[in-house]
Amino acid sequence: MSNRMWGGRFSEGPDEIMEEINASIDFDKKLYMQDIAGSMAHILMLEAKEIVGSEDAQKILHGLDTILREIEDGKFQFSRGLEDIHMNIEARLAELIGPAAGRLHTARSRNDQVATDFRLWVRDTIDVIDGQIAELMLALTEKAQEHANQVMPGYTHLQTAQPITLGHHLLAYVEMLARDRGRFADARKRLNQCPLGAAALAGTSFPIDRYMTAKALGFDKPMSNSLDAVSDRDFALESLAAAAVAATHLSRLAEEIVIWCSSEFNFIKLSDKFTTGSSIMPQKRNPDAAELVRAKTGRINGALVSLLTVMKGLPLAYSKDMQEDKEQVFDAMETLSLSLAAMAGMIRDLEPENRFMRRSANAGYSTATDLADWLVREAGMPFREAHHITGRVVAAAAEKKVSLDKMTLEDLQAIDARFTDDIFNVLSAANSVKSKTSYGGTSPQNVRVAAKEWLALLNRK
Ligand code: ARG
């Protein structure tokens, strides 16, 4: 049998393989709520503009309401033969209310319909993700405040660089996540225009009111160009790009958690709730959640590249290629959402191993730069000269196999006579971080101020 929706000029039904490659119902059923909302807005507008009579419009609204309940109660029979969510719903509407159902598709095409549904889904999802990012920021900020004083080594090239505070490190991620929220908010702003009423590609000769449907669906305005309205997927690309950057941030944090949990670092302890054991090695506490967050970034970044590749060669307007947009976006957003939840859980429960962090913060000649800065400040040396002398001090300490603060004043004065006793005040990690009071620097005082500002901002909503 040929297709009930478009089979007028066909005498044969589709091949089984055609049905399989063509059908999207297995994944786009997720759009049922948005599809019904879009149809309701559309029929109310058609009624208001007297394009469809009130009696039929009311029947259609009633039928759509019944379908919504059927789907939510798990009673709806989805059919692959009907391709997608749009035709599944319309076919059921016809079963429920008869030929009046056929009036719903006046001045509309599946092209503007799917673009509208998908925008609504992405918009709703961005709102959920925004809240989840804020949650994670809150968890990080609370930890940062609690550990504003905790020294740890800061790294460049993963080599000990200078002491920092754990609070400062965690707040660095808060900054990144705030920018992620900004990217999603930007994407949402551009996304929030309504394609409905663009019809297949050219607009329609019916006297529709696109402002009315746009408003009913919470859009800022209708999209201005009917071709663009059905062809554009940059709202999805932009949202995926924001998701990919956010996921990349999560992955970096996940990687640090994995490193910090290793027995070589032993900087933190994850809770039992976010670790797993080994079936053979009884001592193990594996940071699986962090590893999976790190790995899932691959899926999210992949989704962006995948959809960019789908779109790059498409002529205007709609091509069926665009049906491949949904699985990528659904998967990427759901994956990001799960990763955010897992990360927030890990951070909330995480406990620093204070002693190990402090020991590492003081190791690796981490305060060599403080020593050089002291020479500049107290002996009036140019920094380059101070750097060179400090290099010689480090070499001497390495030779003696001691840390900088275990060098004697005589040892130091043998290298440069200008060293005084005062130098020992700058050689501990604690004093080093305390001195970094420049704007944005790692001092505990700065961390406390920044954490307080973030908390005020995050708790405001
Ligand atoms: N399932 C389709 C999609 O997701 C709906 C639009 C189909 N339009 C068409 N002209 N065949 O893109």
Tab-separated table of N, CA and C in Angstrom, residues 181-301:
chain	number	residue	atom	x	y	z
A	181	ARG	N	28.002	28.991	29.956
A	181	ARG	CA	26.608	29.447	30.071
A	181	ARG	C	26.363	30.607	29.111
A	182	GLY	N	27.335	31.478	28.991
A	182	GLY	CA	27.212	32.609	28.074
A	182	GLY	C	27.053	32.145	26.633
A	183	ARG	N	27.822	31.115	26.274
A	183	ARG	CA	27.723	30.599	24.897
A	183	ARG	C	26.337	29.998	24.648
A	184	PHE	N	25.845	29.239	25.616
A	184	PHE	CA	24.499	28.671	25.444
A	184	PHE	C	23.441	29.778	25.377
A	185	ALA	N	23.623	30.794	26.209
A	185	ALA	CA	22.646	31.891	26.220
A	185	ALA	C	22.649	32.619	24.865
A	186	ASP	N	23.818	32.798	24.302
A	186	ASP	CA	23.914	33.426	22.975
A	186	ASP	C	23.221	32.582	21.918
A	187	ALA	N	23.511	31.283	21.967
A	187	ALA	CA	22.897	30.370	20.989
A	187	ALA	C	21.376	30.440	21.129
A	188	ARG	N	20.919	30.473	22.376
A	188	ARG	CA	19.478	30.494	22.625
A	188	ARG	C	18.840	31.756	22.046
A	189	LYS	N	19.546	32.871	22.177
A	189	LYS	CA	19.016	34.143	21.675
A	189	LYS	C	18.793	34.059	20.163
A	190	ARG	N	19.780	33.583	19.446
A	190	ARG	CA	19.659	33.502	17.979
A	190	ARG	C	18.678	32.420	17.548
A	191	LEU	N	18.592	31.367	18.375
A	191	LEU	CA	17.701	30.248	18.054
A	191	LEU	C	16.230	30.632	18.146
A	192	ASN	N	15.943	31.622	18.984
A	192	ASN	CA	14.551	31.827	19.387
A	192	ASN	C	13.704	32.615	18.394
A	193	GLN	N	13.725	32.178	17.133
A	193	GLN	CA	12.840	32.717	16.109
A	193	GLN	C	12.109	31.551	15.462
A	194	CYS	N	10.903	31.809	15.048
A	194	CYS	CA	10.008	30.699	14.691
A	194	CYS	C	9.933	30.432	13.173
A	195	PRO	N	10.238	29.206	12.771
A	195	PRO	CA	10.143	28.860	11.335
A	195	PRO	C	8.715	28.561	10.879
A	196	LEU	N	7.810	28.319	11.817
A	196	LEU	CA	6.464	27.842	11.449
A	196	LEU	C	5.764	28.840	10.530
A	197	GLY	N	5.180	28.304	9.451
A	197	GLY	CA	4.517	29.170	8.479
A	197	GLY	C	5.386	29.430	7.254
A	198	ALA	N	6.647	29.022	7.317
A	198	ALA	CA	7.492	29.101	6.117
A	198	ALA	C	7.003	28.067	5.104
A	199	ALA	N	6.188	27.117	5.612
A	199	ALA	CA	5.669	26.008	4.808
A	199	ALA	C	6.830	25.226	4.190
A	200	ALA	N	6.697	24.734	2.965
A	200	ALA	CA	7.735	23.850	2.430
A	200	ALA	C	9.042	24.601	2.219
A	201	LEU	N	8.946	25.807	1.664
A	201	LEU	CA	10.137	26.646	1.446
A	201	LEU	C	9.785	28.059	0.997
A	202	ALA	N	8.566	28.217	0.438
A	202	ALA	CA	8.260	29.465	-0.258
A	202	ALA	C	7.300	30.372	0.497
A	203	GLY	N	6.836	29.894	1.672
A	203	GLY	CA	5.745	30.611	2.330
A	203	GLY	C	4.423	30.066	1.814
A	204	THR	N	3.325	30.772	2.051
A	204	THR	CA	2.022	30.249	1.654
A	204	THR	C	1.114	31.386	1.172
A	205	SER	N	0.109	30.992	0.402
A	205	SER	CA	-0.845	31.997	-0.077
A	205	SER	C	-1.987	32.203	0.923
A	206	PHE	N	-2.057	31.356	1.957
A	206	PHE	CA	-3.107	31.562	2.967
A	206	PHE	C	-2.752	32.770	3.838
A	207	PRO	N	-3.752	33.483	4.312
A	207	PRO	CA	-3.476	34.707	5.104
A	207	PRO	C	-3.127	34.370	6.554
A	208	ILE	N	-2.021	33.680	6.736
A	208	ILE	CA	-1.653	33.236	8.092
A	208	ILE	C	-1.056	34.394	8.892
A	209	ASP	N	-1.003	34.192	10.208
A	209	ASP	CA	-0.373	35.189	11.082
A	209	ASP	C	0.807	34.526	11.782
A	210	ARG	N	1.968	34.717	11.227
A	210	ARG	CA	3.153	34.045	11.786
A	210	ARG	C	3.573	34.635	13.122
A	211	TYR	N	3.228	35.897	13.345
A	211	TYR	CA	3.560	36.495	14.647
A	211	TYR	C	2.771	35.808	15.758
A	212	MET	N	1.541	35.435	15.409
A	212	MET	CA	0.687	34.809	16.422
A	212	MET	C	1.256	33.453	16.854
A	213	THR	N	1.636	32.624	15.880
A	213	THR	CA	2.175	31.299	16.254
A	213	THR	C	3.532	31.453	16.951
A	214	ALA	N	4.343	32.384	16.456
A	214	ALA	CA	5.654	32.588	17.079
A	214	ALA	C	5.462	32.926	18.554
A	215	LYS	N	4.546	33.838	18.815
A	215	LYS	CA	4.323	34.286	20.193
A	215	LYS	C	3.789	33.135	21.055
A	216	ALA	N	2.834	32.407	20.485
A	216	ALA	CA	2.233	31.310	21.255
A	216	ALA	C	3.282	30.285	21.674
A	217	LEU	N	4.312	30.119	20.863
A	217	LEU	CA	5.330	29.110	21.170
A	217	LEU	C	6.527	29.711	21.916
A	218	GLY	N	6.402	30.962	22.313
A	218	GLY	CA	7.467	31.577	23.123
A	218	GLY	C	8.665	32.049	22.320
A	219	PHE	N	8.488	32.160	20.997
A	219	PHE	CA	9.590	32.693	20.185
A	219	PHE	C	9.532	34.224	20.183
A	220	ASP	N	10.677	34.847	19.919
A	220	ASP	CA	10.717	36.309	19.892
A	220	ASP	C	10.010	36.865	18.661
A	221	LYS	N	10.145	36.153	17.535
A	221	LYS	CA	9.510	36.607	16.299
A	221	LYS	C	9.575	35.494	15.262
A	222	PRO	N	8.811	35.609	14.186
A	222	PRO	CA	8.949	34.607	13.120
A	222	PRO	C	10.258	34.829	12.358
A	223	MET	N	10.807	33.759	11.802
A	223	MET	CA	12.011	33.926	10.971
A	223	MET	C	11.630	34.676	9.707
A	224	SER	N	12.510	35.536	9.229
A	224	SER	CA	12.153	36.493	8.177
A	224	SER	C	12.119	35.910	6.777
A	225	ASN	N	12.892	34.866	6.554
A	225	ASN	CA	13.003	34.366	5.183
A	225	ASN	C	12.581	32.898	5.181
A	226	SER	N	11.591	32.588	4.366
A	226	SER	CA	11.014	31.241	4.417
A	226	SER	C	12.025	30.165	4.005
A	227	LEU	N	12.912	30.506	3.066
A	227	LEU	CA	13.942	29.540	2.640
A	227	LEU	C	14.904	29.260	3.784
A	228	ASP	N	15.348	30.335	4.418
A	228	ASP	CA	16.259	30.207	5.550
A	228	ASP	C	15.582	29.427	6.677
A	229	ALA	N	14.307	29.698	6.891
A	229	ALA	CA	13.597	29.087	8.015
A	229	ALA	C	13.640	27.562	7.950
A	230	VAL	N	13.499	27.004	6.745
A	230	VAL	CA	13.478	25.535	6.643
A	230	VAL	C	14.866	24.940	6.387
A	231	SER	N	15.824	25.771	6.000
A	231	SER	CA	17.163	25.258	5.656
A	231	SER	C	18.155	25.363	6.792
A	232	ASP	N	17.905	26.299	7.689
A	232	ASP	CA	18.902	26.624	8.707
A	232	ASP	C	18.980	25.553	9.779
A	233	ARG	N	20.195	25.111	10.041
A	233	ARG	CA	20.427	24.290	11.233
A	233	ARG	C	21.549	24.900	12.062
A	234	ASP	N	21.851	26.200	11.816
A	234	ASP	CA	22.943	26.688	12.654
A	234	ASP	C	22.563	26.822	14.109
A	235	PHE	N	21.269	26.846	14.406
A	235	PHE	CA	20.895	26.840	15.834
A	235	PHE	C	21.368	25.545	16.493
A	236	ALA	N	21.299	24.454	15.733
A	236	ALA	CA	21.752	23.163	16.284
A	236	ALA	C	23.275	23.111	16.335
A	237	LEU	N	23.901	23.631	15.281
A	237	LEU	CA	25.374	23.633	15.250
A	237	LEU	C	25.943	24.484	16.371
A	238	GLU	N	25.337	25.641	16.555
A	238	GLU	CA	25.842	26.551	17.575
A	238	GLU	C	25.670	25.942	18.970
A	239	SER	N	24.541	25.283	19.169
A	239	SER	CA	24.313	24.641	20.473
A	239	SER	C	25.285	23.491	20.667
A	240	LEU	N	25.547	22.749	19.588
A	240	LEU	CA	26.528	21.653	19.696
A	240	LEU	C	27.925	22.206	19.957
A	241	ALA	N	28.225	23.350	19.343
A	241	ALA	CA	29.546	23.951	19.569
A	241	ALA	C	29.681	24.360	21.034
A	242	ALA	N	28.629	24.971	21.569
A	242	ALA	CA	28.659	25.349	22.994
A	242	ALA	C	28.804	24.089	23.848
A	243	ALA	N	28.102	23.032	23.455
A	243	ALA	CA	28.183	21.772	24.218
A	243	ALA	C	29.590	21.185	24.134
A	244	ALA	N	30.191	21.285	22.956
A	244	ALA	CA	31.534	20.704	22.778
A	244	ALA	C	32.561	21.452	23.627
A	245	VAL	N	32.449	22.763	23.679
A	245	VAL	CA	33.398	23.527	24.499
A	245	VAL	C	33.181	23.190	25.979
A	246	ALA	N	31.924	23.146	26.386
A	246	ALA	CA	31.632	22.814	27.799
A	246	ALA	C	32.147	21.419	28.133
A	247	ALA	N	31.906	20.477	27.226
A	247	ALA	CA	32.347	19.096	27.468
A	247	ALA	C	33.866	19.030	27.536
A	248	THR	N	34.512	19.853	26.737
A	248	THR	CA	35.976	19.880	26.748
A	248	THR	C	36.482	20.407	28.094
A	249	HIS	N	35.783	21.382	28.645
A	249	HIS	CA	36.132	21.855	29.994
A	249	HIS	C	35.948	20.729	31.017
A	250	LEU	N	34.830	20.039	30.913
A	250	LEU	CA	34.577	18.941	31.865
A	250	LEU	C	35.657	17.871	31.738
A	251	SER	N	36.082	17.654	30.513
A	251	SER	CA	37.082	16.619	30.273
A	251	SER	C	38.423	16.991	30.915
A	252	ARG	N	38.761	18.248	30.861
A	252	ARG	CA	40.027	18.678	31.495
A	252	ARG	C	39.942	18.497	33.009
A	253	LEU	N	38.811	18.861	33.567
A	253	LEU	CA	38.631	18.689	35.012
A	253	LEU	C	38.649	17.198	35.359
A	254	ALA	N	37.986	16.404	34.529
A	254	ALA	CA	37.948	14.948	34.756
A	254	ALA	C	39.366	14.384	34.726
A	255	GLU	N	40.135	14.828	33.778
A	255	GLU	CA	41.519	14.363	33.666
A	255	GLU	C	42.303	14.716	34.932
A	256	GLU	N	42.088	15.922	35.453
A	256	GLU	CA	42.806	16.313	36.668
A	256	GLU	C	42.371	15.450	37.845
A	257	ILE	N	41.081	15.160	37.901
A	257	ILE	CA	40.588	14.306	38.986
A	257	ILE	C	41.256	12.933	38.905
A	258	VAL	N	41.338	12.395	37.698
A	258	VAL	CA	41.975	11.083	37.521
A	258	VAL	C	43.429	11.134	38.005
A	259	ILE	N	44.142	12.175	37.597
A	259	ILE	CA	45.549	12.300	38.003
A	259	ILE	C	45.642	12.469	39.522
A	260	TRP	N	44.823	13.353	40.058
A	260	TRP	CA	44.898	13.659	41.489
A	260	TRP	C	44.585	12.443	42.368
A	261	CYS	N	43.776	11.525	41.847
A	261	CYS	CA	43.401	10.325	42.618
A	261	CYS	C	44.492	9.266	42.601
A	262	SER	N	45.448	9.373	41.707
A	262	SER	CA	46.442	8.305	41.591
A	262	SER	C	47.269	8.272	42.867
A	263	SER	N	47.827	7.107	43.206
A	263	SER	CA	48.589	7.033	44.453
A	263	SER	C	49.858	7.862	44.355
A	264	GLU	N	50.338	8.132	43.132
A	264	GLU	CA	51.525	8.962	42.972
A	264	GLU	C	51.238	10.408	43.390
A	265	PHE	N	50.070	10.911	43.038
A	265	PHE	CA	49.699	12.286	43.434
A	265	PHE	C	49.040	12.286	44.812
A	266	ASN	N	47.982	11.475	44.915
A	266	ASN	CA	47.220	11.376	46.168
A	266	ASN	C	46.776	12.743	46.692
A	267	PHE	N	46.260	13.571	45.818
A	267	PHE	CA	45.813	14.918	46.213
A	267	PHE	C	44.386	14.917	46.744
A	268	ILE	N	43.578	13.990	46.224
A	268	ILE	CA	42.166	14.023	46.618
A	268	ILE	C	41.656	12.611	46.846
A	269	LYS	N	40.524	12.572	47.524
A	269	LYS	CA	39.820	11.306	47.661
A	269	LYS	C	38.414	11.522	47.119
A	270	LEU	N	38.011	10.670	46.203
A	270	LEU	CA	36.635	10.710	45.712
A	270	LEU	C	35.792	9.861	46.651
A	271	SER	N	34.507	10.158	46.721
A	271	SER	CA	33.652	9.348	47.603
A	271	SER	C	33.428	7.975	46.986
A	272	ASP	N	33.014	7.048	47.831
A	272	ASP	CA	32.666	5.700	47.356
A	272	ASP	C	31.585	5.782	46.282
A	273	LYS	N	30.731	6.788	46.403
A	273	LYS	CA	29.596	6.900	45.474
A	273	LYS	C	30.050	7.139	44.033
A	274	PHE	N	31.247	7.694	43.870
A	274	PHE	CA	31.721	8.004	42.519
A	274	PHE	C	33.006	7.261	42.159
A	275	THR	N	33.209	6.113	42.788
A	275	THR	CA	34.357	5.281	42.420
A	275	THR	C	33.875	3.847	42.275
A	276	THR	N	34.697	3.019	41.659
A	276	THR	CA	34.353	1.605	41.557
A	276	THR	C	35.560	0.789	41.995
A	277	GLY	N	35.300	-0.480	42.299
A	277	GLY	CA	36.385	-1.372	42.697
A	277	GLY	C	36.776	-2.261	41.536
A	278	SER	N	37.765	-3.093	41.786
A	278	SER	CA	38.203	-4.038	40.772
A	278	SER	C	37.810	-5.436	41.226
A	279	SER	N	37.475	-6.274	40.258
A	279	SER	CA	37.048	-7.632	40.615
A	279	SER	C	38.244	-8.517	40.950
A	280	ILE	N	39.440	-8.070	40.630
A	280	ILE	CA	40.614	-8.894	40.968
A	280	ILE	C	41.548	-8.212	41.973
A	281	MET	N	41.683	-6.872	41.886
A	281	MET	CA	42.663	-6.181	42.747
A	281	MET	C	41.926	-5.472	43.876
A	282	PRO	N	41.953	-6.066	45.059
A	282	PRO	CA	41.083	-5.584	46.144
A	282	PRO	C	41.385	-4.162	46.607
A	283	GLN	N	42.580	-3.658	46.329
A	283	GLN	CA	42.943	-2.336	46.859
A	283	GLN	C	42.381	-1.189	46.023
A	284	LYS	N	41.828	-1.520	44.818
A	284	LYS	CA	41.546	-0.456	43.847
A	284	LYS	C	40.332	0.402	44.191
A	285	ARG	N	40.488	1.691	43.870
A	285	ARG	CA	39.362	2.626	43.889
A	285	ARG	C	39.469	3.411	42.585
A	286	ASN	N	38.734	2.973	41.612
A	286	ASN	CA	38.908	3.557	40.278
A	286	ASN	C	37.976	4.757	40.061
A	287	PRO	N	38.504	5.821	39.478
A	287	PRO	CA	37.675	7.025	39.256
A	287	PRO	C	36.857	6.912	37.967
A	288	ASP	N	36.059	5.866	37.851
A	288	ASP	CA	35.349	5.598	36.588
A	288	ASP	C	34.487	6.752	36.110
A	289	ALA	N	33.832	7.416	37.053
A	289	ALA	CA	32.929	8.495	36.620
A	289	ALA	C	33.740	9.586	35.918
A	290	ALA	N	34.885	9.931	36.496
A	290	ALA	CA	35.725	10.964	35.869
A	290	ALA	C	36.231	10.482	34.515
A	291	GLU	N	36.617	9.221	34.447
A	291	GLU	CA	37.111	8.693	33.166
A	291	GLU	C	36.010	8.752	32.102
A	292	LEU	N	34.783	8.430	32.525
A	292	LEU	CA	33.689	8.433	31.545
A	292	LEU	C	33.326	9.845	31.105
A	293	VAL	N	33.375	10.780	32.032
A	293	VAL	CA	33.130	12.176	31.638
A	293	VAL	C	34.174	12.589	30.600
A	294	ARG	N	35.424	12.217	30.867
A	294	ARG	CA	36.511	12.527	29.935
A	294	ARG	C	36.231	11.892	28.571
A	295	ALA	N	35.797	10.655	28.571
A	295	ALA	CA	35.568	9.938	27.313
A	295	ALA	C	34.345	10.442	26.564
A	296	LYS	N	33.296	10.760	27.303
A	296	LYS	CA	32.051	11.151	26.636
A	296	LYS	C	32.213	12.451	25.853
A	297	THR	N	33.201	13.233	26.211
A	297	THR	CA	33.509	14.434	25.444
A	297	THR	C	33.736	14.082	23.976
A	298	GLY	N	34.294	12.914	23.737
A	298	GLY	CA	34.528	12.470	22.361
A	298	GLY	C	33.227	12.381	21.585
A	299	ARG	N	32.200	11.862	22.242
A	299	ARG	CA	30.897	11.752	21.561
A	299	ARG	C	30.333	13.119	21.238
A	300	ILE	N	30.471	14.033	22.189
A	300	ILE	CA	29.875	15.361	22.016
A	300	ILE	C	30.623	16.132	20.925
A	301	ASN	N	31.942	16.106	20.996
A	301	ASN	CA	32.721	16.778	19.949
A	301	ASN	C	32.443	16.130	18.593
